PDB file of C-alpha atoms in Angstrom:
ATOM      1  CA  UNK M  89     -56.525 102.058-144.899  1.00  0.00           C
ATOM      2  CA  UNK M  90     -59.414  99.885-143.771  1.00  0.00           C
ATOM      3  CA  UNK M  91     -58.706  96.393-142.551  1.00  0.00           C
ATOM      4  CA  UNK M  92     -59.924  93.543-144.705  1.00  0.00           C
ATOM      5  CA  UNK M  93     -63.019  91.653-143.527  1.00  0.00           C
ATOM      6  CA  UNK M  94     -60.825  88.586-142.880  1.00  0.00           C
ATOM      7  CA  UNK M  95     -58.459  90.617-140.705  1.00  0.00           C
ATOM      8  CA  UNK M  96     -61.424  92.010-138.749  1.00  0.00           C
ATOM      9  CA  UNK M  97     -62.875  88.502-138.251  1.00  0.00           C
ATOM     10  CA  UNK M  98     -59.590  87.166-136.891  1.00  0.00           C
ATOM     11  CA  UNK M  99     -58.698  90.092-134.634  1.00  0.00           C
ATOM     12  CA  UNK M 100     -59.359  88.133-131.418  1.00  0.00           C
ATOM     13  CA  UNK M 101     -58.579  84.695-132.830  1.00  0.00           C
ATOM     14  CA  UNK M 102     -55.735  82.643-131.351  1.00  0.00           C
ATOM     15  CA  UNK M 103     -52.409  82.528-133.156  1.00  0.00           C
ATOM     16  CA  UNK M 104     -51.969  79.271-135.039  1.00  0.00           C
ATOM     17  CA  UNK M 105     -48.632  77.842-136.094  1.00  0.00           C
ATOM     18  CA  UNK M 106     -48.394  75.645-139.174  1.00  0.00           C
ATOM     19  CA  UNK M 107     -45.519  73.554-140.509  1.00  0.00           C
ATOM     20  CA  UNK M 108     -45.246  73.255-144.297  1.00  0.00           C
ATOM     21  CA  UNK M 109     -42.985  70.916-146.232  1.00  0.00           C
ATOM     22  CA  UNK M 110     -42.382  69.753-149.792  1.00  0.00           C
ATOM     23  CA  UNK M 111     -39.901  67.313-151.318  1.00  0.00           C
ATOM     24  CA  UNK M 112     -41.281  66.715-154.812  1.00  0.00           C
ATOM     25  CA  UNK M 113     -41.031  68.819-157.951  1.00  0.00           C
ATOM     26  CA  UNK M 114     -40.626  72.566-157.612  1.00  0.00           C
ATOM     27  CA  UNK M 115     -40.542  72.639-153.849  1.00  0.00           C
ATOM     28  CA  UNK M 116     -40.320  76.437-153.514  1.00  0.00           C
ATOM     29  CA  UNK M 117     -43.264  76.912-155.869  1.00  0.00           C
ATOM     30  CA  UNK M 118     -45.359  74.468-153.846  1.00  0.00           C
ATOM     31  CA  UNK M 119     -44.621  76.313-150.599  1.00  0.00           C
ATOM     32  CA  UNK M 120     -45.487  79.676-152.165  1.00  0.00           C
ATOM     33  CA  UNK M 121     -48.728  78.297-153.598  1.00  0.00           C
ATOM     34  CA  UNK M 122     -49.737  76.817-150.243  1.00  0.00           C
ATOM     35  CA  UNK M 123     -49.191  80.179-148.517  1.00  0.00           C
ATOM     36  CA  UNK M 124     -51.270  81.902-151.170  1.00  0.00           C
ATOM     37  CA  UNK M 125     -54.108  79.421-150.585  1.00  0.00           C
ATOM     38  CA  UNK M 126     -53.820  79.745-146.792  1.00  0.00           C
ATOM     39  CA  UNK M 127     -54.525  83.458-147.084  1.00  0.00           C
ATOM     40  CA  UNK M 128     -58.119  82.669-148.135  1.00  0.00           C
ATOM     41  CA  UNK M 129     -58.961  81.861-144.501  1.00  0.00           C
ATOM     42  CA  UNK M 130     -55.923  82.929-142.477  1.00  0.00           C
ATOM     43  CA  UNK M 131     -54.300  86.265-141.775  1.00  0.00           C
ATOM     44  CA  UNK M 132     -50.618  85.359-142.055  1.00  0.00           C
ATOM     45  CA  UNK M 133     -48.497  87.294-139.563  1.00  0.00           C
ATOM     46  CA  UNK M 134     -45.079  85.625-140.011  1.00  0.00           C
ATOM     47  CA  UNK M 135     -43.295  83.228-142.345  1.00  0.00           C
ATOM     48  CA  UNK M 136     -40.045  81.594-141.293  1.00  0.00           C
ATOM     49  CA  UNK M 137     -36.910  81.282-143.367  1.00  0.00           C
ATOM     50  CA  UNK M 138     -36.709  78.107-145.438  1.00  0.00           C
ATOM     51  CA  UNK M 139     -34.806  75.066-144.236  1.00  0.00           C
ATOM     52  CA  UNK M 140     -33.622  72.172-146.357  1.00  0.00           C
ATOM     53  CA  UNK M 141     -33.759  68.988-144.354  1.00  0.00           C
ATOM     54  CA  UNK M 142     -33.245  65.282-144.834  1.00  0.00           C
ATOM     55  CA  UNK M 143     -36.433  63.209-144.835  1.00  0.00           C
ATOM     56  CA  UNK M 144     -37.742  61.937-141.511  1.00  0.00           C
ATOM     57  CA  UNK M 145     -38.909  58.363-141.063  1.00  0.00           C
ATOM     58  CA  UNK M 146     -38.319  56.970-144.566  1.00  0.00           C
ATOM     59  CA  UNK M 147     -34.922  58.275-145.689  1.00  0.00           C
ATOM     60  CA  UNK M 148     -34.795  56.974-149.283  1.00  0.00           C
ATOM     61  CA  UNK M 149     -36.430  60.048-150.837  1.00  0.00           C
ATOM     62  CA  UNK M 150     -35.507  63.638-151.782  1.00  0.00           C
ATOM     63  CA  UNK M 151     -34.724  66.270-149.162  1.00  0.00           C
ATOM     64  CA  UNK M 152     -37.521  68.534-147.960  1.00  0.00           C
ATOM     65  CA  UNK M 153     -37.912  72.273-147.892  1.00  0.00           C
ATOM     66  CA  UNK M 154     -39.653  73.279-144.660  1.00  0.00           C
ATOM     67  CA  UNK M 155     -41.109  76.501-143.311  1.00  0.00           C
ATOM     68  CA  UNK M 156     -43.420  77.543-140.498  1.00  0.00           C
ATOM     69  CA  UNK M 157     -46.218  80.069-140.745  1.00  0.00           C
ATOM     70  CA  UNK M 158     -47.956  82.007-137.979  1.00  0.00           C
ATOM     71  CA  UNK M 159     -51.416  83.422-138.437  1.00  0.00           C
ATOM     72  CA  UNK M 160     -54.926  83.764-137.140  1.00  0.00           C
ATOM     73  CA  UNK M 161     -58.151  82.362-138.500  1.00  0.00           C
ATOM     74  CA  UNK M 162     -61.836  82.406-137.683  1.00  0.00           C
ATOM     75  CA  UNK M 163     -61.956  78.639-138.291  1.00  0.00           C
ATOM     76  CA  UNK M 164     -62.162  76.311-135.280  1.00  0.00           C
ATOM     77  CA  UNK M 165     -59.534  73.514-135.158  1.00  0.00           C
ATOM     78  CA  UNK M 166     -61.357  70.702-137.002  1.00  0.00           C
ATOM     79  CA  UNK M 167     -62.647  72.909-139.840  1.00  0.00           C
ATOM     80  CA  UNK M 168     -59.127  74.373-140.059  1.00  0.00           C
ATOM     81  CA  UNK M 169     -57.705  70.861-140.429  1.00  0.00           C
ATOM     82  CA  UNK M 170     -60.242  70.187-143.195  1.00  0.00           C
ATOM     83  CA  UNK M 171     -59.211  73.406-144.952  1.00  0.00           C
ATOM     84  CA  UNK M 172     -55.520  72.422-144.734  1.00  0.00           C
ATOM     85  CA  UNK M 173     -56.256  68.959-146.166  1.00  0.00           C
ATOM     86  CA  UNK M 174     -58.296  70.580-148.938  1.00  0.00           C
ATOM     87  CA  UNK M 175     -55.271  72.709-149.897  1.00  0.00           C
ATOM     88  CA  UNK M 176     -53.071  69.599-149.975  1.00  0.00           C
ATOM     89  CA  UNK M 177     -55.584  67.829-152.223  1.00  0.00           C
ATOM     90  CA  UNK M 178     -56.099  70.841-154.514  1.00  0.00           C
ATOM     91  CA  UNK M 179     -52.342  71.094-154.965  1.00  0.00           C
ATOM     92  CA  UNK M 180     -52.118  67.453-156.007  1.00  0.00           C
ATOM     93  CA  UNK M 181     -50.963  65.634-152.900  1.00  0.00           C
ATOM     94  CA  UNK M 182     -51.668  61.933-153.211  1.00  0.00           C
ATOM     95  CA  UNK M 183     -51.608  59.390-150.427  1.00  0.00           C
ATOM     96  CA  UNK M 184     -48.584  57.118-150.686  1.00  0.00           C
ATOM     97  CA  UNK M 185     -47.142  55.592-147.555  1.00  0.00           C
ATOM     98  CA  UNK M 186     -46.438  56.876-144.071  1.00  0.00           C
ATOM     99  CA  UNK M 187     -43.645  59.457-144.085  1.00  0.00           C
ATOM    100  CA  UNK M 188     -43.346  59.124-147.862  1.00  0.00           C
ATOM    101  CA  UNK M 189     -42.540  61.854-150.369  1.00  0.00           C
ATOM    102  CA  UNK M 190     -45.084  64.613-150.736  1.00  0.00           C
ATOM    103  CA  UNK M 191     -45.798  67.526-152.993  1.00  0.00           C
ATOM    104  CA  UNK M 192     -47.054  69.520-150.015  1.00  0.00           C
ATOM    105  CA  UNK M 193     -47.612  68.735-146.364  1.00  0.00           C
ATOM    106  CA  UNK M 194     -49.327  71.169-143.993  1.00  0.00           C
ATOM    107  CA  UNK M 195     -49.427  70.342-140.293  1.00  0.00           C
ATOM    108  CA  UNK M 196     -51.302  72.235-137.596  1.00  0.00           C
ATOM    109  CA  UNK M 197     -48.682  72.547-134.852  1.00  0.00           C
ATOM    110  CA  UNK M 198     -50.367  74.825-132.320  1.00  0.00           C
ATOM    111  CA  UNK M 199     -53.769  76.499-132.117  1.00  0.00           C
ATOM    112  CA  UNK M 200     -53.204  79.126-129.456  1.00  0.00           C
ATOM    113  CA  UNK M 201     -52.841  77.333-126.134  1.00  0.00           C
ATOM    114  CA  UNK M 202     -55.450  74.732-127.009  1.00  0.00           C
ATOM    115  CA  UNK M 203     -54.888  71.116-125.999  1.00  0.00           C
ATOM    116  CA  UNK M 204     -57.091  68.795-128.047  1.00  0.00           C
ATOM    117  CA  UNK M 205     -57.132  65.083-128.762  1.00  0.00           C
ATOM    118  CA  UNK M 206     -59.661  63.580-131.167  1.00  0.00           C
ATOM    119  CA  UNK M 207     -59.506  60.730-133.667  1.00  0.00           C
ATOM    120  CA  UNK M 208     -58.734  63.221-136.451  1.00  0.00           C
ATOM    121  CA  UNK M 209     -56.583  65.794-134.724  1.00  0.00           C
ATOM    122  CA  UNK M 210     -54.171  66.181-131.827  1.00  0.00           C
ATOM    123  CA  UNK M 211     -53.064  69.672-130.782  1.00  0.00           C
ATOM    124  CA  UNK M 212     -50.274  70.420-130.078  1.00  0.00           C
ATOM    125  CA  UNK M 213     -48.903  68.257-132.868  1.00  0.00           C
ATOM    126  CA  UNK M 214     -47.790  65.081-131.075  1.00  0.00           C
ATOM    127  CA  UNK M 215     -44.352  64.775-132.729  1.00  0.00           C
ATOM    128  CA  UNK M 216     -43.210  68.377-133.032  1.00  0.00           C
ATOM    129  CA  UNK M 217     -40.851  68.292-130.021  1.00  0.00           C
ATOM    130  CA  UNK M 218     -38.781  65.566-131.725  1.00  0.00           C
ATOM    131  CA  UNK M 219     -38.493  67.171-135.159  1.00  0.00           C
ATOM    132  CA  UNK M 220     -35.757  69.685-135.894  1.00  0.00           C
ATOM    133  CA  UNK M 221     -37.300  70.345-139.323  1.00  0.00           C
ATOM    134  CA  UNK M 222     -40.337  71.788-137.501  1.00  0.00           C
ATOM    135  CA  UNK M 223     -38.624  73.389-134.512  1.00  0.00           C
ATOM    136  CA  UNK M 224     -35.888  75.283-136.403  1.00  0.00           C
ATOM    137  CA  UNK M 225     -38.221  77.328-138.625  1.00  0.00           C
ATOM    138  CA  UNK M 226     -40.695  77.693-135.754  1.00  0.00           C
ATOM    139  CA  UNK M 227     -37.904  79.047-133.521  1.00  0.00           C
ATOM    140  CA  UNK M 228     -37.222  81.734-136.121  1.00  0.00           C
ATOM    141  CA  UNK M 229     -40.740  83.152-135.763  1.00  0.00           C
ATOM    142  CA  UNK M 230     -41.698  82.138-132.201  1.00  0.00           C
ATOM    143  CA  UNK M 231     -38.639  81.167-130.118  1.00  0.00           C
ATOM    144  CA  UNK M 232     -40.299  81.977-126.801  1.00  0.00           C
ATOM    145  CA  UNK M 233     -43.630  80.330-127.534  1.00  0.00           C
ATOM    146  CA  UNK M 234     -44.415  77.840-124.752  1.00  0.00           C
ATOM    147  CA  UNK M 235     -45.719  74.369-125.469  1.00  0.00           C
ATOM    148  CA  UNK M 236     -49.025  74.358-123.545  1.00  0.00           C
ATOM    149  CA  UNK M 237     -48.395  70.904-122.053  1.00  0.00           C
ATOM    150  CA  UNK M 238     -44.658  70.787-121.343  1.00  0.00           C
ATOM    151  CA  UNK M 239     -44.195  74.556-120.799  1.00  0.00           C
ATOM    152  CA  UNK M 240     -40.903  74.323-122.733  1.00  0.00           C
ATOM    153  CA  UNK M 241     -40.210  77.109-125.209  1.00  0.00           C
ATOM    154  CA  UNK M 242     -39.704  76.360-128.879  1.00  0.00           C
ATOM    155  CA  UNK M 243     -36.049  77.425-128.514  1.00  0.00           C
ATOM    156  CA  UNK M 244     -35.585  75.027-125.577  1.00  0.00           C
ATOM    157  CA  UNK M 245     -37.145  72.146-127.514  1.00  0.00           C
ATOM    158  CA  UNK M 246     -34.921  72.892-130.519  1.00  0.00           C
ATOM    159  CA  UNK M 247     -31.802  72.801-128.316  1.00  0.00           C
ATOM    160  CA  UNK M 248     -32.737  69.250-127.264  1.00  0.00           C
ATOM    161  CA  UNK M 249     -33.084  67.656-130.733  1.00  0.00           C
ATOM    162  CA  UNK M 250     -30.556  66.356-133.233  1.00  0.00           C
ATOM    163  CA  UNK M 251     -30.096  68.999-135.928  1.00  0.00           C
ATOM    164  CA  UNK M 252     -27.889  66.915-138.224  1.00  0.00           C
ATOM    165  CA  UNK M 253     -28.509  67.764-141.871  1.00  0.00           C
ATOM    166  CA  UNK M 254     -30.633  70.805-141.093  1.00  0.00           C
ATOM    167  CA  UNK M 255     -29.642  73.670-143.387  1.00  0.00           C
ATOM    168  CA  UNK M 256     -31.106  77.165-143.327  1.00  0.00           C
ATOM    169  CA  UNK M 257     -31.104  78.585-146.839  1.00  0.00           C
ATOM    170  CA  UNK M 258     -28.982  81.716-147.212  1.00  0.00           C
ATOM    171  CA  UNK M 259     -31.535  83.676-149.232  1.00  0.00           C
ATOM    172  CA  UNK M 260     -35.033  83.403-147.770  1.00  0.00           C
ATOM    173  CA  UNK M 261     -37.535  82.428-150.432  1.00  0.00           C
ATOM    174  CA  UNK M 262     -40.200  84.491-148.739  1.00  0.00           C
ATOM    175  CA  UNK M 263     -38.277  87.611-147.724  1.00  0.00           C
ATOM    176  CA  UNK M 264     -41.073  89.864-148.997  1.00  0.00           C
ATOM    177  CA  UNK M 265     -43.562  87.997-146.798  1.00  0.00           C
ATOM    178  CA  UNK M 266     -41.466  87.399-143.677  1.00  0.00           C
ATOM    179  CA  UNK M 267     -43.429  89.803-141.484  1.00  0.00           C
ATOM    180  CA  UNK M 268     -46.640  90.769-143.209  1.00  0.00           C
TER     181      UNK M 268
END
């Protein structure tokens, strides 16, 4: 079978790791839809199990479902960020308040080993080492991945954070996609 043009374009591209979350409406449906839309510009290589987690920052809101996705893309970091924001907007995400409820949230966690700091984007994601809701699903698909600045593995970072309230769902919502 011939590879798709997208797969050929991304053959030498760095592996990107994304964190996805939803705490409004049909959370599972929103995560599935976001993955479907990601595939327009990303070759998805792994999808973590789903975790249900308490909200972070503002706690008076519904619990989140969180996953991490690994994949490669031909898009450079800033156009990738724009594409992720476009997905959020297309799916109906509306700006509320910082750390408020959201239909879908897609964060660019790592872009290969790139270290980048601009007004619009910081890579690696500046708060990922403090967030169990990011590190737990990320550890399922990339436990040995090293943070390019701290040189700590994802598994090591996860061991250092409070995991209270973190719950891995027994039946993965994306079992058919886990390793595509």
